[in-house]
Short mmCIF file of N, CA and C in Angstrom, two decimals:
data_model
loop_
_atom_site.label_atom_id
_atom_site.label_comp_id
_atom_site.label_asym_id
_atom_site.label_seq_id
_atom_site.Cartn_x
_atom_site.Cartn_y
_atom_site.Cartn_z
N MET A 1 0.86 -1.17 0.00
CA MET A 1 0.00 0.00 0.00
C MET A 1 0.90 1.23 0.00
N SER A 2 0.74 2.11 -0.94
CA SER A 2 1.56 3.31 -0.99
C SER A 2 1.00 4.36 -0.05
N ASN A 3 1.83 5.35 0.30
CA ASN A 3 1.41 6.38 1.24
C ASN A 3 0.16 7.12 0.76
N SER A 4 -0.04 7.23 -0.54
CA SER A 4 -1.18 7.97 -1.06
C SER A 4 -2.51 7.26 -0.80
N THR A 5 -2.47 5.98 -0.43
CA THR A 5 -3.71 5.26 -0.19
C THR A 5 -4.08 5.18 1.29
N PHE A 6 -3.24 5.76 2.15
CA PHE A 6 -3.59 5.78 3.57
C PHE A 6 -4.63 6.85 3.82
N ARG A 7 -5.54 6.56 4.74
CA ARG A 7 -6.63 7.49 5.03
C ARG A 7 -6.16 8.76 5.71
N SER A 8 -5.16 8.64 6.56
CA SER A 8 -4.69 9.81 7.31
C SER A 8 -3.30 9.52 7.86
N ASN A 9 -2.78 10.46 8.61
CA ASN A 9 -1.48 10.26 9.27
C ASN A 9 -1.63 9.67 10.66
N CYS A 10 -2.81 9.20 11.00
CA CYS A 10 -3.05 8.57 12.30
C CYS A 10 -2.43 7.17 12.28
N GLY A 11 -1.61 6.87 13.28
CA GLY A 11 -0.96 5.56 13.35
C GLY A 11 -1.94 4.40 13.37
N LEU A 12 -3.04 4.54 14.10
CA LEU A 12 -4.03 3.46 14.15
C LEU A 12 -4.70 3.28 12.79
N ALA A 13 -5.09 4.38 12.16
CA ALA A 13 -5.73 4.29 10.84
C ALA A 13 -4.78 3.67 9.81
N THR A 14 -3.52 4.09 9.83
CA THR A 14 -2.55 3.54 8.89
C THR A 14 -2.34 2.05 9.13
N GLY A 15 -2.19 1.67 10.39
CA GLY A 15 -2.04 0.25 10.72
C GLY A 15 -3.22 -0.56 10.24
N LEU A 16 -4.42 -0.03 10.45
CA LEU A 16 -5.62 -0.74 9.99
C LEU A 16 -5.71 -0.78 8.47
N ASP A 17 -5.21 0.26 7.80
CA ASP A 17 -5.16 0.23 6.34
C ASP A 17 -4.29 -0.93 5.85
N ILE A 18 -3.27 -1.28 6.61
CA ILE A 18 -2.33 -2.32 6.19
C ILE A 18 -2.78 -3.71 6.63
N ILE A 19 -3.21 -3.86 7.89
CA ILE A 19 -3.52 -5.20 8.43
C ILE A 19 -4.91 -5.31 9.02
N GLY A 20 -5.76 -4.32 8.79
CA GLY A 20 -7.05 -4.28 9.47
C GLY A 20 -8.19 -5.03 8.80
N ASP A 21 -7.94 -5.68 7.68
CA ASP A 21 -9.00 -6.47 7.06
C ASP A 21 -9.18 -7.75 7.87
N LYS A 22 -10.17 -8.54 7.53
CA LYS A 22 -10.45 -9.72 8.35
C LYS A 22 -9.56 -10.93 8.07
N TRP A 23 -8.62 -10.82 7.14
CA TRP A 23 -7.79 -11.98 6.79
C TRP A 23 -6.31 -11.83 7.11
N SER A 24 -5.78 -10.63 7.07
CA SER A 24 -4.32 -10.45 7.17
C SER A 24 -3.72 -11.02 8.45
N LEU A 25 -4.31 -10.73 9.60
CA LEU A 25 -3.75 -11.26 10.85
C LEU A 25 -3.93 -12.77 10.95
N LEU A 26 -4.94 -13.31 10.29
CA LEU A 26 -5.10 -14.77 10.27
C LEU A 26 -4.00 -15.42 9.43
N ILE A 27 -3.59 -14.76 8.37
CA ILE A 27 -2.48 -15.25 7.56
C ILE A 27 -1.19 -15.21 8.39
N VAL A 28 -0.99 -14.11 9.11
CA VAL A 28 0.17 -14.00 9.99
C VAL A 28 0.13 -15.10 11.05
N ARG A 29 -1.04 -15.34 11.63
CA ARG A 29 -1.20 -16.42 12.61
C ARG A 29 -0.81 -17.76 12.00
N ASP A 30 -1.33 -18.03 10.79
CA ASP A 30 -1.03 -19.31 10.14
C ASP A 30 0.46 -19.49 9.91
N LEU A 31 1.13 -18.41 9.49
CA LEU A 31 2.58 -18.49 9.28
C LEU A 31 3.31 -18.73 10.59
N MET A 32 2.86 -18.08 11.66
CA MET A 32 3.47 -18.31 12.98
C MET A 32 3.25 -19.73 13.46
N GLU A 33 2.13 -20.32 13.06
CA GLU A 33 1.84 -21.69 13.47
C GLU A 33 2.53 -22.73 12.59
N GLY A 34 3.24 -22.28 11.56
CA GLY A 34 4.02 -23.21 10.76
C GLY A 34 3.52 -23.47 9.35
N LYS A 35 2.41 -22.89 8.98
CA LYS A 35 1.96 -23.05 7.59
C LYS A 35 2.88 -22.24 6.70
N LYS A 36 3.13 -22.75 5.50
CA LYS A 36 4.10 -22.09 4.63
C LYS A 36 3.59 -21.85 3.22
N THR A 37 2.67 -22.67 2.75
CA THR A 37 2.25 -22.57 1.36
C THR A 37 0.84 -22.00 1.23
N PHE A 38 0.54 -21.57 0.03
CA PHE A 38 -0.79 -21.05 -0.29
C PHE A 38 -1.85 -22.09 0.07
N THR A 39 -1.61 -23.33 -0.32
CA THR A 39 -2.59 -24.40 -0.07
C THR A 39 -2.81 -24.61 1.42
N GLU A 40 -1.74 -24.63 2.19
CA GLU A 40 -1.89 -24.81 3.64
C GLU A 40 -2.74 -23.70 4.25
N MET A 41 -2.51 -22.47 3.80
CA MET A 41 -3.29 -21.34 4.33
C MET A 41 -4.73 -21.38 3.83
N ARG A 42 -4.91 -21.79 2.60
CA ARG A 42 -6.27 -21.88 2.04
C ARG A 42 -7.11 -22.90 2.80
N LEU A 43 -6.47 -23.92 3.33
CA LEU A 43 -7.19 -24.98 4.04
C LEU A 43 -7.47 -24.66 5.51
N SER A 44 -7.10 -23.47 5.96
CA SER A 44 -7.43 -23.08 7.34
C SER A 44 -8.93 -23.11 7.52
N LYS A 45 -9.36 -23.39 8.74
CA LYS A 45 -10.80 -23.59 8.96
C LYS A 45 -11.65 -22.34 8.74
N GLU A 46 -11.04 -21.16 8.67
CA GLU A 46 -11.83 -19.95 8.39
C GLU A 46 -12.31 -19.90 6.95
N GLY A 47 -11.66 -20.63 6.05
CA GLY A 47 -12.14 -20.76 4.68
C GLY A 47 -12.01 -19.54 3.80
N VAL A 48 -10.82 -18.97 3.73
CA VAL A 48 -10.60 -17.80 2.88
C VAL A 48 -10.68 -18.22 1.40
N ALA A 49 -11.32 -17.39 0.60
CA ALA A 49 -11.41 -17.63 -0.84
C ALA A 49 -10.02 -17.45 -1.46
N THR A 50 -9.75 -18.21 -2.52
CA THR A 50 -8.42 -18.18 -3.12
C THR A 50 -8.04 -16.80 -3.65
N ASN A 51 -8.99 -16.08 -4.24
CA ASN A 51 -8.65 -14.76 -4.77
C ASN A 51 -8.33 -13.78 -3.64
N ILE A 52 -9.03 -13.90 -2.52
CA ILE A 52 -8.77 -13.01 -1.38
C ILE A 52 -7.43 -13.36 -0.76
N LEU A 53 -7.15 -14.65 -0.61
CA LEU A 53 -5.86 -15.07 -0.05
C LEU A 53 -4.72 -14.56 -0.92
N ALA A 54 -4.84 -14.71 -2.22
CA ALA A 54 -3.79 -14.23 -3.13
C ALA A 54 -3.61 -12.72 -2.99
N ASP A 55 -4.70 -11.99 -2.89
CA ASP A 55 -4.64 -10.53 -2.73
C ASP A 55 -3.96 -10.14 -1.42
N ARG A 56 -4.32 -10.82 -0.34
CA ARG A 56 -3.74 -10.49 0.98
C ARG A 56 -2.26 -10.86 1.03
N LEU A 57 -1.89 -11.99 0.44
CA LEU A 57 -0.48 -12.36 0.40
C LEU A 57 0.33 -11.31 -0.38
N LYS A 58 -0.24 -10.84 -1.47
CA LYS A 58 0.43 -9.80 -2.26
C LYS A 58 0.58 -8.51 -1.45
N SER A 59 -0.49 -8.10 -0.78
CA SER A 59 -0.47 -6.88 0.02
C SER A 59 0.52 -6.99 1.18
N LEU A 60 0.51 -8.13 1.87
CA LEU A 60 1.44 -8.32 2.98
C LEU A 60 2.88 -8.33 2.48
N SER A 61 3.10 -8.85 1.29
CA SER A 61 4.43 -8.86 0.69
C SER A 61 4.86 -7.45 0.30
N ILE A 62 3.97 -6.70 -0.32
CA ILE A 62 4.27 -5.31 -0.71
C ILE A 62 4.65 -4.47 0.51
N ASN A 63 3.99 -4.74 1.63
CA ASN A 63 4.25 -3.99 2.86
C ASN A 63 5.37 -4.61 3.71
N HIS A 64 6.07 -5.59 3.14
CA HIS A 64 7.23 -6.22 3.78
C HIS A 64 6.90 -6.87 5.12
N ILE A 65 5.69 -7.39 5.23
CA ILE A 65 5.28 -8.13 6.42
C ILE A 65 5.60 -9.60 6.22
N ILE A 66 5.52 -10.05 4.98
CA ILE A 66 5.91 -11.42 4.62
C ILE A 66 6.82 -11.35 3.40
N SER A 67 7.49 -12.46 3.16
CA SER A 67 8.25 -12.63 1.94
C SER A 67 8.10 -14.10 1.54
N PHE A 68 8.76 -14.51 0.48
CA PHE A 68 8.65 -15.90 0.05
C PHE A 68 9.88 -16.29 -0.74
N TYR A 69 10.04 -17.58 -0.90
CA TYR A 69 11.03 -18.13 -1.81
C TYR A 69 10.38 -19.30 -2.53
N HIS A 70 10.94 -19.66 -3.67
CA HIS A 70 10.38 -20.75 -4.47
C HIS A 70 10.93 -22.10 -4.01
N ALA A 71 10.10 -23.12 -4.10
CA ALA A 71 10.53 -24.48 -3.76
C ALA A 71 11.61 -24.92 -4.73
N ALA A 72 12.54 -25.70 -4.22
CA ALA A 72 13.65 -26.17 -5.05
C ALA A 72 13.18 -27.09 -6.16
N ASP A 73 12.18 -27.90 -5.87
CA ASP A 73 11.74 -28.90 -6.84
C ASP A 73 10.56 -28.47 -7.70
N ASN A 74 9.99 -27.30 -7.39
CA ASN A 74 8.84 -26.83 -8.16
C ASN A 74 8.77 -25.31 -8.04
N ARG A 75 9.23 -24.62 -9.07
CA ARG A 75 9.31 -23.16 -9.03
C ARG A 75 7.94 -22.50 -8.87
N LYS A 76 6.87 -23.23 -9.13
CA LYS A 76 5.53 -22.66 -8.97
C LYS A 76 5.13 -22.58 -7.49
N THR A 77 5.74 -23.43 -6.67
CA THR A 77 5.41 -23.44 -5.25
C THR A 77 6.21 -22.38 -4.52
N LYS A 78 5.51 -21.56 -3.77
CA LYS A 78 6.15 -20.53 -2.96
C LYS A 78 6.04 -20.92 -1.49
N TYR A 79 7.12 -20.70 -0.77
CA TYR A 79 7.12 -20.87 0.68
C TYR A 79 7.14 -19.47 1.29
N TYR A 80 6.09 -19.14 1.99
CA TYR A 80 5.96 -17.83 2.61
C TYR A 80 6.56 -17.85 4.00
N PHE A 81 7.07 -16.70 4.42
CA PHE A 81 7.59 -16.56 5.77
C PHE A 81 7.41 -15.12 6.23
N LEU A 82 7.41 -14.94 7.53
CA LEU A 82 7.26 -13.62 8.12
C LEU A 82 8.60 -12.91 8.15
N THR A 83 8.58 -11.63 7.85
CA THR A 83 9.77 -10.80 8.02
C THR A 83 9.81 -10.35 9.48
N GLU A 84 10.84 -9.63 9.84
CA GLU A 84 10.91 -9.10 11.21
C GLU A 84 9.69 -8.21 11.48
N LYS A 85 9.31 -7.42 10.50
CA LYS A 85 8.14 -6.56 10.64
C LYS A 85 6.88 -7.40 10.90
N GLY A 86 6.76 -8.51 10.20
CA GLY A 86 5.61 -9.39 10.40
C GLY A 86 5.63 -10.08 11.74
N LEU A 87 6.81 -10.50 12.18
CA LEU A 87 6.92 -11.16 13.48
C LEU A 87 6.51 -10.23 14.62
N GLU A 88 6.75 -8.95 14.46
CA GLU A 88 6.39 -8.01 15.52
C GLU A 88 4.88 -7.87 15.69
N LEU A 89 4.12 -8.37 14.75
CA LEU A 89 2.66 -8.35 14.89
C LEU A 89 2.16 -9.33 15.94
N TYR A 90 3.06 -10.17 16.46
CA TYR A 90 2.60 -11.15 17.45
C TYR A 90 1.99 -10.47 18.66
N THR A 91 2.49 -9.29 19.03
CA THR A 91 1.94 -8.61 20.22
C THR A 91 0.49 -8.19 19.99
N ILE A 92 0.18 -7.78 18.77
CA ILE A 92 -1.20 -7.42 18.44
C ILE A 92 -2.07 -8.66 18.51
N GLN A 93 -1.60 -9.75 17.94
CA GLN A 93 -2.36 -11.00 17.99
C GLN A 93 -2.58 -11.45 19.42
N LEU A 94 -1.54 -11.36 20.21
CA LEU A 94 -1.63 -11.78 21.61
C LEU A 94 -2.70 -10.99 22.35
N GLU A 95 -2.72 -9.70 22.17
CA GLU A 95 -3.70 -8.87 22.88
C GLU A 95 -5.12 -9.11 22.39
N VAL A 96 -5.30 -9.28 21.09
CA VAL A 96 -6.64 -9.59 20.56
C VAL A 96 -7.11 -10.94 21.09
N MET A 97 -6.20 -11.92 21.12
CA MET A 97 -6.57 -13.24 21.62
C MET A 97 -6.88 -13.21 23.12
N ARG A 98 -6.10 -12.45 23.88
CA ARG A 98 -6.38 -12.32 25.32
C ARG A 98 -7.76 -11.69 25.54
N TRP A 99 -8.03 -10.64 24.78
CA TRP A 99 -9.32 -9.95 24.90
C TRP A 99 -10.46 -10.91 24.57
N THR A 100 -10.30 -11.66 23.49
CA THR A 100 -11.33 -12.63 23.09
C THR A 100 -11.50 -13.71 24.15
N TYR A 101 -10.40 -14.22 24.66
CA TYR A 101 -10.48 -15.27 25.68
C TYR A 101 -11.18 -14.76 26.94
N LYS A 102 -10.95 -13.50 27.27
CA LYS A 102 -11.57 -12.91 28.46
C LYS A 102 -13.08 -12.75 28.28
N TYR A 103 -13.51 -12.22 27.14
CA TYR A 103 -14.91 -11.87 26.96
C TYR A 103 -15.72 -12.90 26.17
N TYR A 104 -15.05 -13.73 25.40
CA TYR A 104 -15.72 -14.75 24.59
C TYR A 104 -14.96 -16.08 24.70
N PRO A 105 -14.79 -16.62 25.90
CA PRO A 105 -13.94 -17.80 26.06
C PRO A 105 -14.38 -19.01 25.24
N GLU A 106 -15.66 -19.13 24.98
CA GLU A 106 -16.14 -20.27 24.19
C GLU A 106 -15.69 -20.17 22.73
N GLN A 107 -15.32 -18.99 22.28
CA GLN A 107 -14.86 -18.80 20.91
C GLN A 107 -13.35 -18.85 20.78
N ALA A 108 -12.65 -18.92 21.90
CA ALA A 108 -11.19 -18.80 21.87
C ALA A 108 -10.47 -20.11 22.11
N SER A 109 -11.18 -21.20 22.18
CA SER A 109 -10.56 -22.46 22.60
C SER A 109 -9.63 -23.08 21.55
N ASP A 110 -9.82 -22.80 20.28
CA ASP A 110 -9.01 -23.44 19.23
C ASP A 110 -7.53 -23.10 19.31
N HIS A 111 -7.21 -21.94 19.80
CA HIS A 111 -5.82 -21.49 19.76
C HIS A 111 -5.24 -21.19 21.14
N ILE A 112 -5.74 -21.89 22.17
CA ILE A 112 -5.24 -21.68 23.52
C ILE A 112 -3.74 -21.99 23.59
N GLU A 113 -3.33 -23.09 22.98
CA GLU A 113 -1.90 -23.45 23.00
C GLU A 113 -1.07 -22.37 22.32
N PHE A 114 -1.54 -21.85 21.20
CA PHE A 114 -0.84 -20.78 20.49
C PHE A 114 -0.78 -19.53 21.36
N LEU A 115 -1.87 -19.20 22.03
CA LEU A 115 -1.92 -18.04 22.92
C LEU A 115 -0.90 -18.20 24.05
N GLU A 116 -0.84 -19.39 24.63
CA GLU A 116 0.12 -19.64 25.71
C GLU A 116 1.55 -19.51 25.21
N GLN A 117 1.80 -20.01 24.01
CA GLN A 117 3.13 -19.91 23.42
C GLN A 117 3.50 -18.45 23.20
N LEU A 118 2.58 -17.67 22.66
CA LEU A 118 2.84 -16.25 22.44
C LEU A 118 3.09 -15.53 23.76
N SER A 119 2.31 -15.88 24.78
CA SER A 119 2.43 -15.22 26.08
C SER A 119 3.80 -15.46 26.71
N GLN A 120 4.38 -16.61 26.47
CA GLN A 120 5.63 -16.98 27.13
C GLN A 120 6.87 -16.50 26.38
N ASN A 121 6.70 -15.93 25.23
CA ASN A 121 7.85 -15.53 24.42
C ASN A 121 7.90 -14.03 24.22
N THR A 122 9.10 -13.53 24.06
CA THR A 122 9.29 -12.15 23.68
C THR A 122 9.42 -12.11 22.17
N THR A 123 9.31 -10.95 21.61
CA THR A 123 9.49 -10.80 20.16
C THR A 123 10.84 -11.36 19.75
N GLN A 124 11.86 -11.09 20.56
CA GLN A 124 13.20 -11.54 20.23
C GLN A 124 13.29 -13.06 20.18
N LYS A 125 12.70 -13.74 21.16
CA LYS A 125 12.72 -15.21 21.19
C LYS A 125 11.98 -15.78 19.99
N ILE A 126 10.81 -15.23 19.70
CA ILE A 126 10.02 -15.71 18.56
C ILE A 126 10.80 -15.50 17.27
N PHE A 127 11.41 -14.32 17.12
CA PHE A 127 12.17 -14.03 15.90
C PHE A 127 13.34 -15.00 15.75
N LYS A 128 14.06 -15.25 16.84
CA LYS A 128 15.20 -16.19 16.78
C LYS A 128 14.73 -17.59 16.37
N LYS A 129 13.69 -18.08 17.02
CA LYS A 129 13.18 -19.42 16.73
C LYS A 129 12.68 -19.49 15.28
N TYR A 130 11.91 -18.49 14.88
CA TYR A 130 11.33 -18.49 13.55
C TYR A 130 12.42 -18.40 12.49
N THR A 131 13.38 -17.47 12.66
CA THR A 131 14.42 -17.30 11.64
C THR A 131 15.35 -18.50 11.58
N LYS A 132 15.61 -19.14 12.72
CA LYS A 132 16.43 -20.36 12.72
C LYS A 132 15.75 -21.44 11.89
N ASN A 133 14.47 -21.66 12.11
CA ASN A 133 13.73 -22.66 11.34
C ASN A 133 13.71 -22.29 9.86
N TYR A 134 13.47 -21.02 9.56
CA TYR A 134 13.42 -20.56 8.18
C TYR A 134 14.78 -20.73 7.51
N THR A 135 15.85 -20.32 8.19
CA THR A 135 17.19 -20.41 7.62
C THR A 135 17.56 -21.85 7.32
N GLU A 136 17.29 -22.75 8.25
CA GLU A 136 17.59 -24.16 8.03
C GLU A 136 16.81 -24.71 6.84
N GLU A 137 15.55 -24.35 6.75
CA GLU A 137 14.72 -24.84 5.65
C GLU A 137 15.19 -24.28 4.32
N LYS A 138 15.50 -22.99 4.28
CA LYS A 138 15.94 -22.37 3.04
C LYS A 138 17.28 -22.96 2.59
N GLU A 139 18.19 -23.20 3.53
CA GLU A 139 19.47 -23.81 3.19
C GLU A 139 19.27 -25.21 2.60
N SER A 140 18.34 -25.95 3.16
CA SER A 140 18.03 -27.28 2.65
C SER A 140 17.53 -27.20 1.21
N HIS A 141 16.64 -26.25 0.94
CA HIS A 141 16.13 -26.08 -0.43
C HIS A 141 17.23 -25.61 -1.37
N TYR A 142 18.11 -24.74 -0.88
CA TYR A 142 19.21 -24.25 -1.71
C TYR A 142 20.12 -25.41 -2.12
N LYS A 143 20.40 -26.30 -1.16
CA LYS A 143 21.26 -27.45 -1.46
C LYS A 143 20.61 -28.36 -2.50
N LYS A 144 19.30 -28.50 -2.44
CA LYS A 144 18.59 -29.33 -3.43
C LYS A 144 18.69 -28.71 -4.81
N MET A 145 18.64 -27.37 -4.87
CA MET A 145 18.69 -26.68 -6.15
C MET A 145 20.11 -26.63 -6.71
N ASN A 146 21.11 -26.63 -5.82
CA ASN A 146 22.51 -26.50 -6.22
C ASN A 146 23.34 -27.62 -5.60
N PRO A 147 23.17 -28.84 -6.10
CA PRO A 147 23.89 -29.99 -5.50
C PRO A 147 25.39 -29.89 -5.67
#
């Protein structure tokens, strides 16, 4: 999203312009939970339509919240991952999930384990763990492409 498409210079409004739709934070959640491909995210129980998922992935990529690399064995397959900017969204997710668990506990049961994991980690710990996993996976794919 370019600066000309933001509604105002308000930090909250700008943040909502970038991640305030009903799918973006769910995509971030899915990536934090280990999903990597378009298909894995499409199969999430919320049931995002393929055109909307493609649009949100593009928008999150343009805003440097996510990035991707191509699979070694199939250039059509993209593996998505969170950037540092994307990983920092965990605090927003954590607070929304806490709020939901407090006021709507019957609706928050699916991701209690994820909520507990987020609660116990700092941004730095999550970033280290996530980037270590990503780096190892990317190196493995690189070796497959360049034996």
